[in-house]
Coordinates of C-alpha atoms in Angstrom, one line a residue:
X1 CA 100.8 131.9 -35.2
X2 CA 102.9 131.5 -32.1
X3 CA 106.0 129.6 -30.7
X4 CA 108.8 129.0 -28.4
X5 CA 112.2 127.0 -29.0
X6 CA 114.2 126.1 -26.2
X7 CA 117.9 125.3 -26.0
X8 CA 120.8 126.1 -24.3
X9 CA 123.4 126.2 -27.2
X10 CA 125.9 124.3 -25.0
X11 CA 125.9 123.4 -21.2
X12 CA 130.3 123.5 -20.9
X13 CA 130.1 127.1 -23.1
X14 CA 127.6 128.6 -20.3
X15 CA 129.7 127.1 -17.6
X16 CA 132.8 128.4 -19.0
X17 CA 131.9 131.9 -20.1
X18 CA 130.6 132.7 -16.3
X19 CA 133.5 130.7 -15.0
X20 CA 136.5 131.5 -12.9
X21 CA 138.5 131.0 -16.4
X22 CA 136.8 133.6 -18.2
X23 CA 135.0 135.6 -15.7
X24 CA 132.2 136.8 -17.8
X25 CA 128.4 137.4 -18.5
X26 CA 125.4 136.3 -20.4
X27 CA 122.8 138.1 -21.4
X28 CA 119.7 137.2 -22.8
X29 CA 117.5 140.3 -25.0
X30 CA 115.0 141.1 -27.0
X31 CA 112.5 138.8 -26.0
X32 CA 114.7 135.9 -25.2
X33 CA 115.0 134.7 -21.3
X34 CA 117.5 132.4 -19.8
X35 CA 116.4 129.8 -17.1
X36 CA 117.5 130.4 -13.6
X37 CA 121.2 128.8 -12.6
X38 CA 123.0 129.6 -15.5
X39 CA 119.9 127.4 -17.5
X40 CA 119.1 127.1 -21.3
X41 CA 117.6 129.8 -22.9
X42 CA 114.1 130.4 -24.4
X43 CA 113.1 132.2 -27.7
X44 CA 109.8 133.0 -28.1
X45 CA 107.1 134.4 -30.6
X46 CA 107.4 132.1 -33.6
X47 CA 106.7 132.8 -37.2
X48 CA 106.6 130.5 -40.0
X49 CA 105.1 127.8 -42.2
X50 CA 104.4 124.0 -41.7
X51 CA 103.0 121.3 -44.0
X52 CA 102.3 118.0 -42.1
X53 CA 101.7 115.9 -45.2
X54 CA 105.2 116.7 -46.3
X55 CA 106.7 116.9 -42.8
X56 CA 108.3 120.2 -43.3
X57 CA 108.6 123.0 -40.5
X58 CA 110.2 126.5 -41.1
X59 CA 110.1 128.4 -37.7
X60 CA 111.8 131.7 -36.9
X61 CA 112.0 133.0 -33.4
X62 CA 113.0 136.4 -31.6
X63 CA 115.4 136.9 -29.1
X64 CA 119.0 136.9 -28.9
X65 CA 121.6 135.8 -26.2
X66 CA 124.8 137.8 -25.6
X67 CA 128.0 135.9 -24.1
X68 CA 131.3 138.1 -22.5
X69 CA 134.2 136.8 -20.9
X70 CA 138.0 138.2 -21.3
X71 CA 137.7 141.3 -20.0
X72 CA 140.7 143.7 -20.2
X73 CA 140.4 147.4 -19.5
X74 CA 136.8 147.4 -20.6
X75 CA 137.6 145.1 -23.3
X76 CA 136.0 141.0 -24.0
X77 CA 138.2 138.8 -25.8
X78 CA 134.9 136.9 -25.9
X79 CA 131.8 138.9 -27.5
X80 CA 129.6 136.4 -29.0
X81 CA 125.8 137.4 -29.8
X82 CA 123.2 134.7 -31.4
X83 CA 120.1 136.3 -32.3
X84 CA 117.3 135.3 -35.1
X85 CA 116.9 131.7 -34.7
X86 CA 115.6 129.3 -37.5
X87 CA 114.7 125.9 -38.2
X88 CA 114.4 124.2 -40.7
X89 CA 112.8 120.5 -40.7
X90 CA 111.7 118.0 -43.5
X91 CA 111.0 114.9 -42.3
X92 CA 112.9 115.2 -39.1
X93 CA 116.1 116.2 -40.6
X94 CA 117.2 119.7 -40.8
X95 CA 119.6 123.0 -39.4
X96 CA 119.4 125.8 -37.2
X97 CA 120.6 128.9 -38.0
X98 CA 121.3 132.6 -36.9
X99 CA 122.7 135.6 -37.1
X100 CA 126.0 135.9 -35.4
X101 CA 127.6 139.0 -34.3
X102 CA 131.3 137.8 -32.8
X103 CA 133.5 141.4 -31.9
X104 CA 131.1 143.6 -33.5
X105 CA 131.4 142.1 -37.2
X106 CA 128.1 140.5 -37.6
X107 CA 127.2 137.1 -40.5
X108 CA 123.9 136.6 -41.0
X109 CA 122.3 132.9 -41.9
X110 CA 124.9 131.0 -39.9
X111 CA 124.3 127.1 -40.2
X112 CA 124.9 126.3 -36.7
X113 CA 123.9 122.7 -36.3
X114 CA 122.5 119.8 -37.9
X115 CA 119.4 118.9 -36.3
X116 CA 117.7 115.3 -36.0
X117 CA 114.5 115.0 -34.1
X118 CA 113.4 112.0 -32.7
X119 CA 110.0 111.4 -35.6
X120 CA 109.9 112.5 -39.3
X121 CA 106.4 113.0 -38.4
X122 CA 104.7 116.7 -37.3
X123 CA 101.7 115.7 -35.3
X124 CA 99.6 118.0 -34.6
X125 CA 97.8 118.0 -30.6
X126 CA 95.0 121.0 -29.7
X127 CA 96.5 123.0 -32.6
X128 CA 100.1 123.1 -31.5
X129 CA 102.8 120.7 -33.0
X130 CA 105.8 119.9 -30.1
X131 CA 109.3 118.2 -30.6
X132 CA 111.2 117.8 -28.1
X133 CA 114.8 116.3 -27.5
X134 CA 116.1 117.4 -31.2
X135 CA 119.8 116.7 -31.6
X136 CA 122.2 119.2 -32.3
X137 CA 125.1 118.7 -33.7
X138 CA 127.7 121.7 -34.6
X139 CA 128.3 122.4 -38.1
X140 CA 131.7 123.6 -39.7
X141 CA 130.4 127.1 -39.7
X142 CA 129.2 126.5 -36.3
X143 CA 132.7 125.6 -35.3
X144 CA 133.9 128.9 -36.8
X145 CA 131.3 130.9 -35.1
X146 CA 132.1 129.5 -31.6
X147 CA 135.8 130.5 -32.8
X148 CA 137.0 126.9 -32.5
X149 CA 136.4 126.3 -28.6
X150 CA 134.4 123.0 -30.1
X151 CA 135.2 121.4 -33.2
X152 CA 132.5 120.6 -35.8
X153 CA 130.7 117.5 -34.6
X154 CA 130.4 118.3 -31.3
X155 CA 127.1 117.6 -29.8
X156 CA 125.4 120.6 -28.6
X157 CA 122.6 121.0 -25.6
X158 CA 118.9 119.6 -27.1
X159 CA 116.2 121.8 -29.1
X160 CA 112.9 121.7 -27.6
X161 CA 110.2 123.7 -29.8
X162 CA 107.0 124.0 -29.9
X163 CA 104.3 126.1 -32.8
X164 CA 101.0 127.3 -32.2
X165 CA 99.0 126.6 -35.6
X166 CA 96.3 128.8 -34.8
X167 CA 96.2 132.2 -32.4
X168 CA 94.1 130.5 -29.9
X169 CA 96.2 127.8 -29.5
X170 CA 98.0 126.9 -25.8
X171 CA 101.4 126.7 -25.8
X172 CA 102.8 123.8 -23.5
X173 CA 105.2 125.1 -20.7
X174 CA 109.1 124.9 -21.1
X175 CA 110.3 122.0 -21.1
X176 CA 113.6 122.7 -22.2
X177 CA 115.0 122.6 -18.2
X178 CA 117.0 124.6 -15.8
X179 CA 120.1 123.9 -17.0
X180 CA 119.5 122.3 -20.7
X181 CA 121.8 119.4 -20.1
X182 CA 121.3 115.8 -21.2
X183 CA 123.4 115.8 -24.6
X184 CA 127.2 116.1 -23.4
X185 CA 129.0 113.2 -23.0
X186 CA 131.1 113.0 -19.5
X187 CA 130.9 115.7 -17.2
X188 CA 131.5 119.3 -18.8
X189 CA 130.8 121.2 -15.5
X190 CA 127.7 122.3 -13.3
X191 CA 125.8 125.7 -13.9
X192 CA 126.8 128.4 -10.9
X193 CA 125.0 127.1 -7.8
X194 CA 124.2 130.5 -6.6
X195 CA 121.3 131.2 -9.4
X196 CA 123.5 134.1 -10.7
X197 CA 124.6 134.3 -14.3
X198 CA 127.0 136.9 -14.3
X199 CA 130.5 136.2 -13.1
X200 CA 129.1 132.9 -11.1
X201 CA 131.6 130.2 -10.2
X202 CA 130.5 127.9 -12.4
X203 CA 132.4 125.3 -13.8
X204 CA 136.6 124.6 -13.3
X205 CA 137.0 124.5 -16.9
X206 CA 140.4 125.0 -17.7
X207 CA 141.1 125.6 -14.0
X208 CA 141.4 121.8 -13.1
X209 CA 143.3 120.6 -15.4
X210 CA 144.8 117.4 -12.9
X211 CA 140.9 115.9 -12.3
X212 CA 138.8 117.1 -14.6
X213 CA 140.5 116.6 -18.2
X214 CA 140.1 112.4 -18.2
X215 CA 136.7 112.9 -17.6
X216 CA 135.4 116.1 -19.9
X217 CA 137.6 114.7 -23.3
X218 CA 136.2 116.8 -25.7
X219 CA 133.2 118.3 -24.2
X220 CA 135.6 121.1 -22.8
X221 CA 135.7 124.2 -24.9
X222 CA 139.1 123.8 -27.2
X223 CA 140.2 127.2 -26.7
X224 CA 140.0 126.8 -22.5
X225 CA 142.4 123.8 -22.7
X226 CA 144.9 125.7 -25.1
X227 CA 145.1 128.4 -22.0
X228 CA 145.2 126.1 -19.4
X229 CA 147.7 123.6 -21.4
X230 CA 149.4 126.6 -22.2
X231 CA 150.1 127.5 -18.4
X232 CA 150.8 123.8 -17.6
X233 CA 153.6 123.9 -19.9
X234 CA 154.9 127.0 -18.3
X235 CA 154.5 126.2 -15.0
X236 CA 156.3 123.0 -15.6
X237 CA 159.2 123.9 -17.2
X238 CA 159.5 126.6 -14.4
X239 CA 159.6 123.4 -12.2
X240 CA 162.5 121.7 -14.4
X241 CA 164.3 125.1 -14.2
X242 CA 164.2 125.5 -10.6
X243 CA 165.3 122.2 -10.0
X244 CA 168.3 122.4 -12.4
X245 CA 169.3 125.8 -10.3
X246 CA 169.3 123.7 -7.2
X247 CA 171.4 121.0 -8.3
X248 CA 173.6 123.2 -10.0
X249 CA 173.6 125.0 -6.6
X250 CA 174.0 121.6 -4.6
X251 CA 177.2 120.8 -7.0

């Protein structure tokens, strides 16, 4: 009758797009809110079936969440929208999915992740059933939808849903947290300490390369590191160069 899922798709991707690499926004619509400080995101009136005997849950959930960064004369290199959640459980095993619109061109039914929740069982509490801490992992399509700034595998933030089985059922308050962290490995890089998500300072992502890369492995977005290793590169054979002149100079 009623439902919410919470999850933040990926702590590093939030930090990153409202970073002072890509400079950009994110925007949660059509029903869907996002948690103060750059938090996790929350999708709300549910529909679906459920059969507890067989442990299977379809849920879908309204909302969508709109990510910008790149931008160039009015342009976004980045313009990544995720809207029409689904999951999909039997037994504790299953996917999410959604409709992903990535520069305009939209694919609908995108396997995002593999999901695992922590019972096979649905139990069922004053008419709502709750799972919390559901892992994500990315999927190959995932990967592809993300445009390859994480590679298939990669373990995304939690899913935290919860279904009402009957209208008069109380749903429990989020508990999918400020900042939906808790499944990166390492340190992928805080939300923007100033509450704002649009154009905060966020993480160093691909800004630090000297302290940060030893500790974020592959938790940092692959395309951020390809920028930044990109400009390391140049900047050092600049270096070589220059010091070539001087000897040459010196001579």
């Amino acid at each position: 009758a009623d439902g919410t899922l919470h999850w933040g798709v990926k702590q590093s991707f939030r930090a990153y797009v409202t970073g002072p690499v890509a400079k950009g926004t994110i925007t949660a619509s059509d029903g869907a809110t996002q948690a103060s400080g750059n938090g996790a995101f929350t999708f709300a009136d549910a529909t679906g079936t459920y059969d507890t005997e067989a442990g299977t849950l379809k849920a879908a959930f309204k909302g969508a969440v709109t990510f910008k960064g790149h931008e160039h004369d009015g342009a976004y290199s980045l313009d990544l929208t995720l809207s029409d959640l689904r999951v999909n459980l039997t037994k504790g095993k299953g996917t999410l999915t959604a409709d992903v619109d990535d520069l305009g061109e939209t694919s609908q039914d995108i396997v995002l992740a593999d999901l695992s929740a922590p019972s096979a069982a649905l139990t069922v509490k004053d008419d709502v059933i709750t799972l919390d801490k559901v892992t994500a992992t990315l999927t190959e399509a995932g990967a592809k939808a993300f445009g390859g700034f994480y590679a298939a595998g990669a373990e995304l933030d939690p899913v935290n849903l919860a279904v009402a089985l009957t209208k008069g059922a109380e749903l429990p308050a989020g508990s999918g947290g400020s900042d939906g962290s808790g499944s990166g490995t390492g340190t992928d890089g805080g939300p923007d300490a100033s509450g704002s998500t649009t154009g905060g300072v966020g993480s160093t992502i691909g800004g630090d390369l000297g302290g940060s890369l030893a500790s974020t492995g592959s938790d940092v977005p692959v395309g951020a590191l390809g920028a930044a290793a990109g400009a390391a590169v140049a900047a050092g054979a600049g270096v070589v160069l220059a010091l070539r002149r001087r000897r040459s100079t010196a001579e």
